[in-house]
mmCIF file of C-alpha atoms in Angstrom:
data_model
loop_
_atom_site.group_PDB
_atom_site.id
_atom_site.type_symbol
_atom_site.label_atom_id
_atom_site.label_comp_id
_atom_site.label_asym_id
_atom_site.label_seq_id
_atom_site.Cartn_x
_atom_site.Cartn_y
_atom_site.Cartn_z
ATOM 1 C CA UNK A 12 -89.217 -14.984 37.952
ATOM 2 C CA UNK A 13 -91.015 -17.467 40.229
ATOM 3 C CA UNK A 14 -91.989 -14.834 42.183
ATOM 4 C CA UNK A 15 -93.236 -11.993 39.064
ATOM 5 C CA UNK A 16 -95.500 -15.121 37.968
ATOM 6 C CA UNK A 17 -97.083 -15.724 41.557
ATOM 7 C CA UNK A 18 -97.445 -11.571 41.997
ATOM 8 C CA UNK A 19 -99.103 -11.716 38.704
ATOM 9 C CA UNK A 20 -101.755 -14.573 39.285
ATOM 10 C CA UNK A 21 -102.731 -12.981 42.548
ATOM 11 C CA UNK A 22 -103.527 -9.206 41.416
ATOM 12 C CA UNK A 23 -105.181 -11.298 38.423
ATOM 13 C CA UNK A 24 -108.025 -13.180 40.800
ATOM 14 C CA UNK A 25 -108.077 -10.172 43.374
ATOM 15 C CA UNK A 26 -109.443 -8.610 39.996
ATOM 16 C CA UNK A 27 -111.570 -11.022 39.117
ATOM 17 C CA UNK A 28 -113.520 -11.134 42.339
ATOM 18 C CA UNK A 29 -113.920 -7.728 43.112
ATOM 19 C CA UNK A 30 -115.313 -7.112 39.395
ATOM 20 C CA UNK A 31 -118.969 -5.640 39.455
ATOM 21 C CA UNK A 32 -121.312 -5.155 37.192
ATOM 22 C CA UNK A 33 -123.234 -2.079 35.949
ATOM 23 C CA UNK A 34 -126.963 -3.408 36.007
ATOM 24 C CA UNK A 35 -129.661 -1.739 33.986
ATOM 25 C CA UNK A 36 -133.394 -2.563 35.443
ATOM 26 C CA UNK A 37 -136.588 -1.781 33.799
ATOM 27 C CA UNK A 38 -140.168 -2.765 34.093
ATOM 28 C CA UNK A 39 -142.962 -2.850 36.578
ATOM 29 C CA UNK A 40 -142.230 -4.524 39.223
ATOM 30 C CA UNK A 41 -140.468 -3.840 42.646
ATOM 31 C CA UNK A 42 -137.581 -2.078 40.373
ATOM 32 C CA UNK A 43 -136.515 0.384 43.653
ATOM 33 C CA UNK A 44 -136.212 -2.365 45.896
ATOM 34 C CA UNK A 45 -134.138 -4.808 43.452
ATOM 35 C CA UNK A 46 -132.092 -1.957 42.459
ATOM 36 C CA UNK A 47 -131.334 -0.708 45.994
ATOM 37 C CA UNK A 48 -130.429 -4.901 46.948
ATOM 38 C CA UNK A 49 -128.181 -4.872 43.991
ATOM 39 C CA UNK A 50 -126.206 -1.462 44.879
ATOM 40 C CA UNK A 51 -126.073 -2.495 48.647
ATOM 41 C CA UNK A 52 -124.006 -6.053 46.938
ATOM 42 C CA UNK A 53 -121.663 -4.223 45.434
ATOM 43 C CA UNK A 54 -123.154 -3.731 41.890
ATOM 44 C CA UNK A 55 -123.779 -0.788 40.221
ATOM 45 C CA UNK A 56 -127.532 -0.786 39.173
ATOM 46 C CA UNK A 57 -129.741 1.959 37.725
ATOM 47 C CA UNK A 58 -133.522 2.168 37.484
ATOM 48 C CA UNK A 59 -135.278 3.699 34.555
ATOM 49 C CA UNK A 60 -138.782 2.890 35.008
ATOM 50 C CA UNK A 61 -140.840 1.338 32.792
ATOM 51 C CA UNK A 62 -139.194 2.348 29.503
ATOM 52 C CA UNK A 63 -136.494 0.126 28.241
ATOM 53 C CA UNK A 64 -132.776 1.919 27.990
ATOM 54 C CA UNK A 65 -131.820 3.037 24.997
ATOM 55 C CA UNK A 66 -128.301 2.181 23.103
ATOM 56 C CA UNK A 67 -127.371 5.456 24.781
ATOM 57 C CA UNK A 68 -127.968 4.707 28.139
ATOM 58 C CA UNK A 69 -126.658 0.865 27.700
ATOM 59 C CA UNK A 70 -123.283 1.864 27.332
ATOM 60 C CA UNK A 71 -121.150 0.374 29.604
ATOM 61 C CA UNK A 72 -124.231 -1.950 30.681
ATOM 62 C CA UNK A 73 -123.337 -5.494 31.635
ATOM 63 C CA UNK A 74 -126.202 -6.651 32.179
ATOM 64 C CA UNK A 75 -130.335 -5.724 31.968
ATOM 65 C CA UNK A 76 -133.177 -6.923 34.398
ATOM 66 C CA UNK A 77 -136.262 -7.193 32.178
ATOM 67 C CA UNK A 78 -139.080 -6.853 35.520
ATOM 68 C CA UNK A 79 -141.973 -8.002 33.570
ATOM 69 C CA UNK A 80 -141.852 -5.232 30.834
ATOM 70 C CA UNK A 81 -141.212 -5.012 26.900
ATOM 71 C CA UNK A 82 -138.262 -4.448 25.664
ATOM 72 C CA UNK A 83 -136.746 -2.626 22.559
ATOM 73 C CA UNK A 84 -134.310 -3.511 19.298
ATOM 74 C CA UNK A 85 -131.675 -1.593 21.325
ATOM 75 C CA UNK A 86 -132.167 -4.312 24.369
ATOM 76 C CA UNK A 87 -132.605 -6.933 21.731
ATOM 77 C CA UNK A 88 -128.787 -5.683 19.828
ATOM 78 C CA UNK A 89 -127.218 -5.368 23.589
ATOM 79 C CA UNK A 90 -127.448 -8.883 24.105
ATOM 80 C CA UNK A 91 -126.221 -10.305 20.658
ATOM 81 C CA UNK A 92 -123.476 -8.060 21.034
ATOM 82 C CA UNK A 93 -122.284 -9.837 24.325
ATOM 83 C CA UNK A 94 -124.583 -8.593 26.994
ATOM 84 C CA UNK A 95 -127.139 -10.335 29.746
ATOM 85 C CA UNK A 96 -130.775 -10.587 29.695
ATOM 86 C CA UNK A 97 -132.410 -11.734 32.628
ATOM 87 C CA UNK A 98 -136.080 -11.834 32.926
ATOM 88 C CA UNK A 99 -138.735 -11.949 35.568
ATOM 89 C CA UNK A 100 -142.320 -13.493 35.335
ATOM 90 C CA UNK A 101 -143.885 -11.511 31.755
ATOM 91 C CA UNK A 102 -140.455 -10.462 30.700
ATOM 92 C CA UNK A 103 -140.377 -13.675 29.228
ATOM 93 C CA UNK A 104 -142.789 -12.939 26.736
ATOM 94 C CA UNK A 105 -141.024 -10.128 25.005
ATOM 95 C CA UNK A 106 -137.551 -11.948 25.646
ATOM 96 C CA UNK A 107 -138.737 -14.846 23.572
ATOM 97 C CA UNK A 108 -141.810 -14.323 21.368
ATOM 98 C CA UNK A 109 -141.216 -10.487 20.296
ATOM 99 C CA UNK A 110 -136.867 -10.573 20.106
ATOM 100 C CA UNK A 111 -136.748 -14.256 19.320
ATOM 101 C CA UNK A 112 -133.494 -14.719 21.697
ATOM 102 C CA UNK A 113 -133.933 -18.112 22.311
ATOM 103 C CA UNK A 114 -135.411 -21.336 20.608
ATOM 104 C CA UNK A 115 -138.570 -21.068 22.680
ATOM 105 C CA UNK A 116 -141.887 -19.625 23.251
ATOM 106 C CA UNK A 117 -143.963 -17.363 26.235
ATOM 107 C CA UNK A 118 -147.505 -18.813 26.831
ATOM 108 C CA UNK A 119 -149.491 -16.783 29.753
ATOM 109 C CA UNK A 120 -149.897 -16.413 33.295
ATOM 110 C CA UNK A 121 -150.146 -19.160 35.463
ATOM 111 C CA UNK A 122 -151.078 -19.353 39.515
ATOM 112 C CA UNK A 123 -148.815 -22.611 40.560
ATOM 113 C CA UNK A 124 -149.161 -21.984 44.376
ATOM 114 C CA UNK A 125 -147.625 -19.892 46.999
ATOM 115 C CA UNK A 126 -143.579 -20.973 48.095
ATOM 116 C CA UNK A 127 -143.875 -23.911 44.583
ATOM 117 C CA UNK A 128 -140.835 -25.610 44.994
ATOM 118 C CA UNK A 129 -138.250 -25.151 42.341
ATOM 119 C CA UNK A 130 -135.728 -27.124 41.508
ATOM 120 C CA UNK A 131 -131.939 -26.679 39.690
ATOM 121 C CA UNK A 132 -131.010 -28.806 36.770
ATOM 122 C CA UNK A 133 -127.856 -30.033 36.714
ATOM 123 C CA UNK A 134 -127.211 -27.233 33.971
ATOM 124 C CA UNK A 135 -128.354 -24.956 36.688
ATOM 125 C CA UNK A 136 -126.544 -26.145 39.242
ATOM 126 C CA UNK A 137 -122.907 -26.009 36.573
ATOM 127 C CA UNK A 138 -124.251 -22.142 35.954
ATOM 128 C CA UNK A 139 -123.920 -21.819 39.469
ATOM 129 C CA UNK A 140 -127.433 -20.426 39.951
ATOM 130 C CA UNK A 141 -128.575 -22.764 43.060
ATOM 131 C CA UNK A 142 -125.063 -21.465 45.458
ATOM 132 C CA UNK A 143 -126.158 -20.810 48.584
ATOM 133 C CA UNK A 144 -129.682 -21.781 47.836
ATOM 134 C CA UNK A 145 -131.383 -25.297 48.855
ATOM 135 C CA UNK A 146 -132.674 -27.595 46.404
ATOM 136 C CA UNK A 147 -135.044 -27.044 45.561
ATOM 137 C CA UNK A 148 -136.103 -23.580 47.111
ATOM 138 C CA UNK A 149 -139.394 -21.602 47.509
ATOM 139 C CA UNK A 150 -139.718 -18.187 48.115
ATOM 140 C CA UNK A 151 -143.106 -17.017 49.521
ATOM 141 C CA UNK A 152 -145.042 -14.960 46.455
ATOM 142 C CA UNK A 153 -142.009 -14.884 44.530
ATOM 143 C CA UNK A 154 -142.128 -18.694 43.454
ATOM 144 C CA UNK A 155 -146.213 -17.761 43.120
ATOM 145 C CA UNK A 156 -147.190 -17.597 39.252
ATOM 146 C CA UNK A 157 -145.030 -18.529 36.557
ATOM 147 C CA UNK A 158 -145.292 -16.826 32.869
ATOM 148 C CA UNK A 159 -145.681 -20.758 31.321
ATOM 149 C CA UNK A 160 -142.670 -21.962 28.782
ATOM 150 C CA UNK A 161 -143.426 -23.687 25.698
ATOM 151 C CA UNK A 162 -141.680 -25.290 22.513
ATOM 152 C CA UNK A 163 -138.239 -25.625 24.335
ATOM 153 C CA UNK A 164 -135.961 -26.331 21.171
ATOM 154 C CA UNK A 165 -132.204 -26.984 20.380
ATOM 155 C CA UNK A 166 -129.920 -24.961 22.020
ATOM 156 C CA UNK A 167 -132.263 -24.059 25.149
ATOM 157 C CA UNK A 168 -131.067 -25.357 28.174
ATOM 158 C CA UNK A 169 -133.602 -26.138 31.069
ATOM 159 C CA UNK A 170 -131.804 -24.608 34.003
ATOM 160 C CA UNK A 171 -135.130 -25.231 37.000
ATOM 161 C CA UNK A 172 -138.076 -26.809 36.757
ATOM 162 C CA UNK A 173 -141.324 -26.683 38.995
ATOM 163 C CA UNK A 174 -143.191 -29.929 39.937
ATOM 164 C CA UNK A 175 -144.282 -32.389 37.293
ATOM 165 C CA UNK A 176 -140.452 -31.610 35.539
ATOM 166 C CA UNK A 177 -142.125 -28.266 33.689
ATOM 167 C CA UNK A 178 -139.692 -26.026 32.788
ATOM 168 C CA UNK A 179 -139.494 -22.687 34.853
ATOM 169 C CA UNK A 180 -135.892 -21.320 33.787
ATOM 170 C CA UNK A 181 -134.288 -21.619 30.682
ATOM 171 C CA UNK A 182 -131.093 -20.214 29.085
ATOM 172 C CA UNK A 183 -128.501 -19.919 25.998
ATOM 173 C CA UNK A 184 -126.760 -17.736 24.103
ATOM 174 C CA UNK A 185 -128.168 -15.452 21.649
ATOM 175 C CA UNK A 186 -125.726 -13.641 18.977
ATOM 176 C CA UNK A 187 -122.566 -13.262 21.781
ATOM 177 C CA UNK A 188 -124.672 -12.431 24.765
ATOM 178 C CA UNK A 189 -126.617 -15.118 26.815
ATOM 179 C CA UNK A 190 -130.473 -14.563 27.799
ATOM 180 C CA UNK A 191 -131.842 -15.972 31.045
ATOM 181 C CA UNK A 192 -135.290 -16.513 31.451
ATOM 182 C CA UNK A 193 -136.724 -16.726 34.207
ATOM 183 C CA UNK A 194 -140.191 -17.144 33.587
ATOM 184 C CA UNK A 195 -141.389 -17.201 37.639
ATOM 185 C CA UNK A 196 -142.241 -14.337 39.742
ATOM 186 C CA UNK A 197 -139.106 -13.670 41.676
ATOM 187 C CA UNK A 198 -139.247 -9.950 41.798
ATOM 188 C CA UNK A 199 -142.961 -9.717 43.583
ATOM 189 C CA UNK A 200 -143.031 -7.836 46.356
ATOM 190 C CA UNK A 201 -139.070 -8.480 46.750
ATOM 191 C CA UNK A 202 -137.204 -7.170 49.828
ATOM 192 C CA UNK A 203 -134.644 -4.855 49.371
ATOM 193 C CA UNK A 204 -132.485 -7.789 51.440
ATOM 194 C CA UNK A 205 -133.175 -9.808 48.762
ATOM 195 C CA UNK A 206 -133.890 -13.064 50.581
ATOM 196 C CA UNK A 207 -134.138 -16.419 48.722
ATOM 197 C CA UNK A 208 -134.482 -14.496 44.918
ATOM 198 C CA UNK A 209 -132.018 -12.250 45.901
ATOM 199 C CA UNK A 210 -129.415 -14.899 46.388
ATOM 200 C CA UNK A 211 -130.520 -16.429 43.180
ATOM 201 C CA UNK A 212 -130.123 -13.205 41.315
ATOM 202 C CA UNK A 213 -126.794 -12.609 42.635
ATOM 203 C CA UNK A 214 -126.284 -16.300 41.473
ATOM 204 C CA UNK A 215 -127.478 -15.210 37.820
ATOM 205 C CA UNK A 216 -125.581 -12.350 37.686
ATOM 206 C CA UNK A 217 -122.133 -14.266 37.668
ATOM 207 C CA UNK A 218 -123.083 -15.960 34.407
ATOM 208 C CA UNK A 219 -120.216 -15.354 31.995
ATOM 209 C CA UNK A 220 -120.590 -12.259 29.916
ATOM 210 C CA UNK A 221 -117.968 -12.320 27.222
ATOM 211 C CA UNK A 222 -114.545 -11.075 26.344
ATOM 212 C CA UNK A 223 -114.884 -8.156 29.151
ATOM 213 C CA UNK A 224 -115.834 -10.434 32.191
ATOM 214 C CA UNK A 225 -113.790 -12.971 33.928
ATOM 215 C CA UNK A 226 -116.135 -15.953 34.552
ATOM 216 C CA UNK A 227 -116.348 -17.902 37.879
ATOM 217 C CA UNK A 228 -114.526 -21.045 36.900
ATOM 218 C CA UNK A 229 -111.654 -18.312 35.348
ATOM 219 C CA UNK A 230 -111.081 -16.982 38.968
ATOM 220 C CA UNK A 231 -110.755 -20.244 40.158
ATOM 221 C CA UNK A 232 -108.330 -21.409 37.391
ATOM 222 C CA UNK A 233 -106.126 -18.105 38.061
ATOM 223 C CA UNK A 234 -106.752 -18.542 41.687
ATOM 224 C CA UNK A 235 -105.318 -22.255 40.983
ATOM 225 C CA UNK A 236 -102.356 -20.712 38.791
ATOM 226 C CA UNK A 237 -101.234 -18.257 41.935
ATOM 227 C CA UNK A 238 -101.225 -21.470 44.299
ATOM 228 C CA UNK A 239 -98.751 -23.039 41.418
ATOM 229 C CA UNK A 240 -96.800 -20.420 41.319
ATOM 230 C CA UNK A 241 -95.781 -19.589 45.427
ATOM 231 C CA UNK A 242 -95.415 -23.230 45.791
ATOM 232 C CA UNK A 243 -92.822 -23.022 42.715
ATOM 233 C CA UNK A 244 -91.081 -19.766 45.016
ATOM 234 C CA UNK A 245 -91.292 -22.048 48.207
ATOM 235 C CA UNK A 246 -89.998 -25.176 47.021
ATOM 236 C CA UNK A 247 -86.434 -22.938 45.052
ATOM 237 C CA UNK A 248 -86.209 -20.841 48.430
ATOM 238 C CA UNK A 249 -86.305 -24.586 50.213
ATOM 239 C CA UNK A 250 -83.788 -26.013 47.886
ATOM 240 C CA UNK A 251 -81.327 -22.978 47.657
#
């Protein structure tokens, strides 16, 4: 029995951490390069331009990459219903002023300074958005110009902020999905190794999804469970 319960917990975090996701990008803004970085980490990402996907073509979607475009209702409806939203730079603007996903409002381009230090929140850090990452970070052009936050409200968490404590990053939940805004830059003229941004957007991208995704801290619980159960076989086979 011991043994059936250890089995199980181990096949249950080997799943967990070798789930990917299936990543739809869209938007202007280094889309092949963030696409190809994605693919070579394991994901599954598609690029379709400049258009935003259509219900059709989010099917199966776990997640969209707004690079500073407009979206659509059918983006807007993939996120209530459980999905992830995360923006870059002007992508903002549409996440939160056109689809109203979160208790906040875009403002308008702002030049803050090539490699602006940003720094993780303590929410950001829980998210798990600043692994691997110092804090804060700068990345070159892609911590350049941020598309400016305004009228943070309940519900919003601040998840980075830029110097002076101004909000760069925010996040909640909208409907059953959760939208990430990240209001900097982070895709401009992005490697397709990724570098510092990429890192953070593999960071983002482990954000908990719903029903059909097993979360970080739910590997580590199950990872915790399978330790449990072959000390439980170890210690019977020592006392038998």
């Amino acid at each position: 029995m011991f043994k059936k319960i250890a089995l199980f917990a181990a096949t249950l975090v080997f799943t967990a951490a070798a789930q990917a996701d299936v990543i739809a990008v869209y938007g202007s803004n280094s889309n092949a390069n963030v696409v190809t970085f994605l693919n070579n980490n394991g994901h599954t990402a598609t690029n379709f331009g400049s258009a935003a996907p259509t219900a059709a073509q989010l099917v199966g979607v776990d997640a969209v990459i707004n690079l500073r475009g407009n979206g659509n209702a059918d983006v807007a409806n993939f996120v209530n219903n459980g999905g992830l939203l995360i923006t870059e730079w002007q992508g903002a603007e549409w996440a939160l002023d056109t689809a109203n996903l979160l208790n906040a409002d875009g403002g308008g381009n702002l030049s803050i300074g090539t490699n602006t230090p940003i720094t993780h929140t303590a929410a950001g850090l829980v998210l798990g958005l600043g692994d691997g990452l110092a804090n804060p970070f700068a990345d070159g052009p892609r911590t350049q110009f941020q598309w400016t936050l305004g009228n943070i409200g309940a519900g919003v968490d601040i998840l980075a902020t830029r110097p002076g404590d101004i909000a760069t990053i925010i996040g909640g939940v909208s409907g059953s999905g959760y939208a990430l805004i990240n209001s900097l830059d982070w895709a401009d003229s992005f490697p397709s190794n990724g570098s510092v941004s990429g890192t953070w957007l593999l960071n983002a991208l482990n954000i908990e999804l719903g029903e059909n995704r097993v979360p970080v801290v739910n590997t580590v619980a199950l990872l915790g469970l399978g330790l449990v159960g072959l000390s439980l076989v170890r210690r019977r086979a020592k006392n038998a």
